[in-house]
mmCIF file of C-alpha atoms in Angstrom:
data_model
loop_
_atom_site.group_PDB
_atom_site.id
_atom_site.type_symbol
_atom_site.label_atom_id
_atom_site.label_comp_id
_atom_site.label_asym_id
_atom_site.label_seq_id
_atom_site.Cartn_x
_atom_site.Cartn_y
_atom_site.Cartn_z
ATOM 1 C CA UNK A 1 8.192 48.333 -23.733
ATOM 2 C CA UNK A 2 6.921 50.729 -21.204
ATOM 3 C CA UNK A 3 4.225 48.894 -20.526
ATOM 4 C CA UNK A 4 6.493 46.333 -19.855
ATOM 5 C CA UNK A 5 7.986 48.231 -17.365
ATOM 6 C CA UNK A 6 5.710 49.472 -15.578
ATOM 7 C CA UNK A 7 4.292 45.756 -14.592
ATOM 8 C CA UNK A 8 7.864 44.735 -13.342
ATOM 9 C CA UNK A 9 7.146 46.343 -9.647
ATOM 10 C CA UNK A 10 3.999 44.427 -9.389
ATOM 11 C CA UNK A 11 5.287 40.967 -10.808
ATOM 12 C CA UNK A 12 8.199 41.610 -8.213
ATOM 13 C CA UNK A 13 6.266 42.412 -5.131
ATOM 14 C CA UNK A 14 4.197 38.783 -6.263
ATOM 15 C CA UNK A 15 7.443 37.007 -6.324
ATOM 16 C CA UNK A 16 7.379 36.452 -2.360
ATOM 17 C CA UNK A 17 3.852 34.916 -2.637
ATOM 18 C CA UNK A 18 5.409 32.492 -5.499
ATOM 19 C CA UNK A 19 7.546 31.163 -3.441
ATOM 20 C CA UNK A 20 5.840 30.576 -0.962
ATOM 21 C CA UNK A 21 3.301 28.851 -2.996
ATOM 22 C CA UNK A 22 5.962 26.722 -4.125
ATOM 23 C CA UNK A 23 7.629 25.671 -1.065
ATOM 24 C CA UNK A 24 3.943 24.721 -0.216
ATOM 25 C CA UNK A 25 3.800 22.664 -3.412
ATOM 26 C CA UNK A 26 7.324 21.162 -1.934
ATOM 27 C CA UNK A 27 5.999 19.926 1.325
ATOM 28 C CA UNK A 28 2.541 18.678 -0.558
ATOM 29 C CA UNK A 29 5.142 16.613 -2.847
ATOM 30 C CA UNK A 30 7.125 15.181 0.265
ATOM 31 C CA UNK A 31 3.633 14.210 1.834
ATOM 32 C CA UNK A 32 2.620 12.322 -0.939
ATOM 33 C CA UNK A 33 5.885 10.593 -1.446
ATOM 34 C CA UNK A 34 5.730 9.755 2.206
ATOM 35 C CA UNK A 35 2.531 8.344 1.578
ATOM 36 C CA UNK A 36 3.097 6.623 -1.301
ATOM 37 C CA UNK A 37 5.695 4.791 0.736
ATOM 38 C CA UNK A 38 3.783 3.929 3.371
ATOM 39 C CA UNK A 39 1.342 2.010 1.134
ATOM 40 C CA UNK A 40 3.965 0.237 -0.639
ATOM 41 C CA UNK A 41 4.774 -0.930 3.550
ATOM 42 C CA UNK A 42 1.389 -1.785 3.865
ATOM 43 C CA UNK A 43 1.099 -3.989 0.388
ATOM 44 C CA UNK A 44 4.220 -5.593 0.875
ATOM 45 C CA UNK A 45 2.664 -6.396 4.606
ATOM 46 C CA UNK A 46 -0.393 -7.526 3.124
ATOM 47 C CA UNK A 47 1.534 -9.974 0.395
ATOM 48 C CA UNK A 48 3.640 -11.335 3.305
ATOM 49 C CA UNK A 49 0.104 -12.204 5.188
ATOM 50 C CA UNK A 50 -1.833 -13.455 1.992
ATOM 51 C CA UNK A 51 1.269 -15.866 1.511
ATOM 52 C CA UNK A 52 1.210 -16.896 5.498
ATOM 53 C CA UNK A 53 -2.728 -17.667 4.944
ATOM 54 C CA UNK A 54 -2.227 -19.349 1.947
ATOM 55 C CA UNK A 55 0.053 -22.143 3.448
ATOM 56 C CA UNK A 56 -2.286 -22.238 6.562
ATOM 57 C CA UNK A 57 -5.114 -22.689 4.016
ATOM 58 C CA UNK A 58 -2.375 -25.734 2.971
ATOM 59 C CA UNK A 59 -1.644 -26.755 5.762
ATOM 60 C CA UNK A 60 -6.075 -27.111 6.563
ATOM 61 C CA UNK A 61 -6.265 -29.167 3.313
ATOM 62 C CA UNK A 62 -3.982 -31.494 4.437
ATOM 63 C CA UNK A 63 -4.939 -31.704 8.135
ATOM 64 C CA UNK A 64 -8.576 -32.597 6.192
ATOM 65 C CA UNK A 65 -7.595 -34.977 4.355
ATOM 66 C CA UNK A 66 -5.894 -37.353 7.032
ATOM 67 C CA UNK A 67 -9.280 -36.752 8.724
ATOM 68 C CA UNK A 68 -10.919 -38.230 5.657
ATOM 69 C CA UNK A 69 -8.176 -41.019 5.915
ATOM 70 C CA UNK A 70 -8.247 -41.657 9.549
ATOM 71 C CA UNK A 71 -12.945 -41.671 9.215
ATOM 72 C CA UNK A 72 -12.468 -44.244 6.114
ATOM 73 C CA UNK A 73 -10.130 -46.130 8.303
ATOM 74 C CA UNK A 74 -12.811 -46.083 11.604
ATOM 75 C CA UNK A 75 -15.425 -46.916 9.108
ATOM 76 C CA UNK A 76 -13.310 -50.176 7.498
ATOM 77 C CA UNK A 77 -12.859 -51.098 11.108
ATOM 78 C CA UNK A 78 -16.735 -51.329 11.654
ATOM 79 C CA UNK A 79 -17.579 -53.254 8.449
ATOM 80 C CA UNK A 80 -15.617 -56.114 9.597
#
């Protein structure tokens, strides 16, 4: 026990430099979540533009295929 004792000072001087290593651990934590809400903005972003190109990628395949329509059309027109 008096062993004990005599470490108490020293674990209480260290107690300031704890804290401070935790309120750095704090602001590490907030960073991250931060982050990690940032990105979730960003892949929600990105959905929201794969969705846009996907209809314009659509939108292409049908613009093509009234081009196929309208060339087999011209090309009926010069066989007769």
């Amino acid at each position: 026990m008096p062993q004990a004792t005599g470490r108490l000072p020293q674990a209480t001087s260290r107690l300031p430099q704890a804290t401070g290593f935790m309120r750095q651990a704090t602001g590490f934590m907030r960073q991250a979540t931060g982050c990690l809400c940032q990105a979730t903005g960003f892949m929600l972003q990105a959905t929201g533009c794969l969705s846009q190109a996907t209809g314009c990628l659509l939108q292409a395949t049908g613009c093509l295929s009234q081009a196929t329509g309208c060339l087999l059309q011209a090309t009926g027109c010069f066989v007769c």
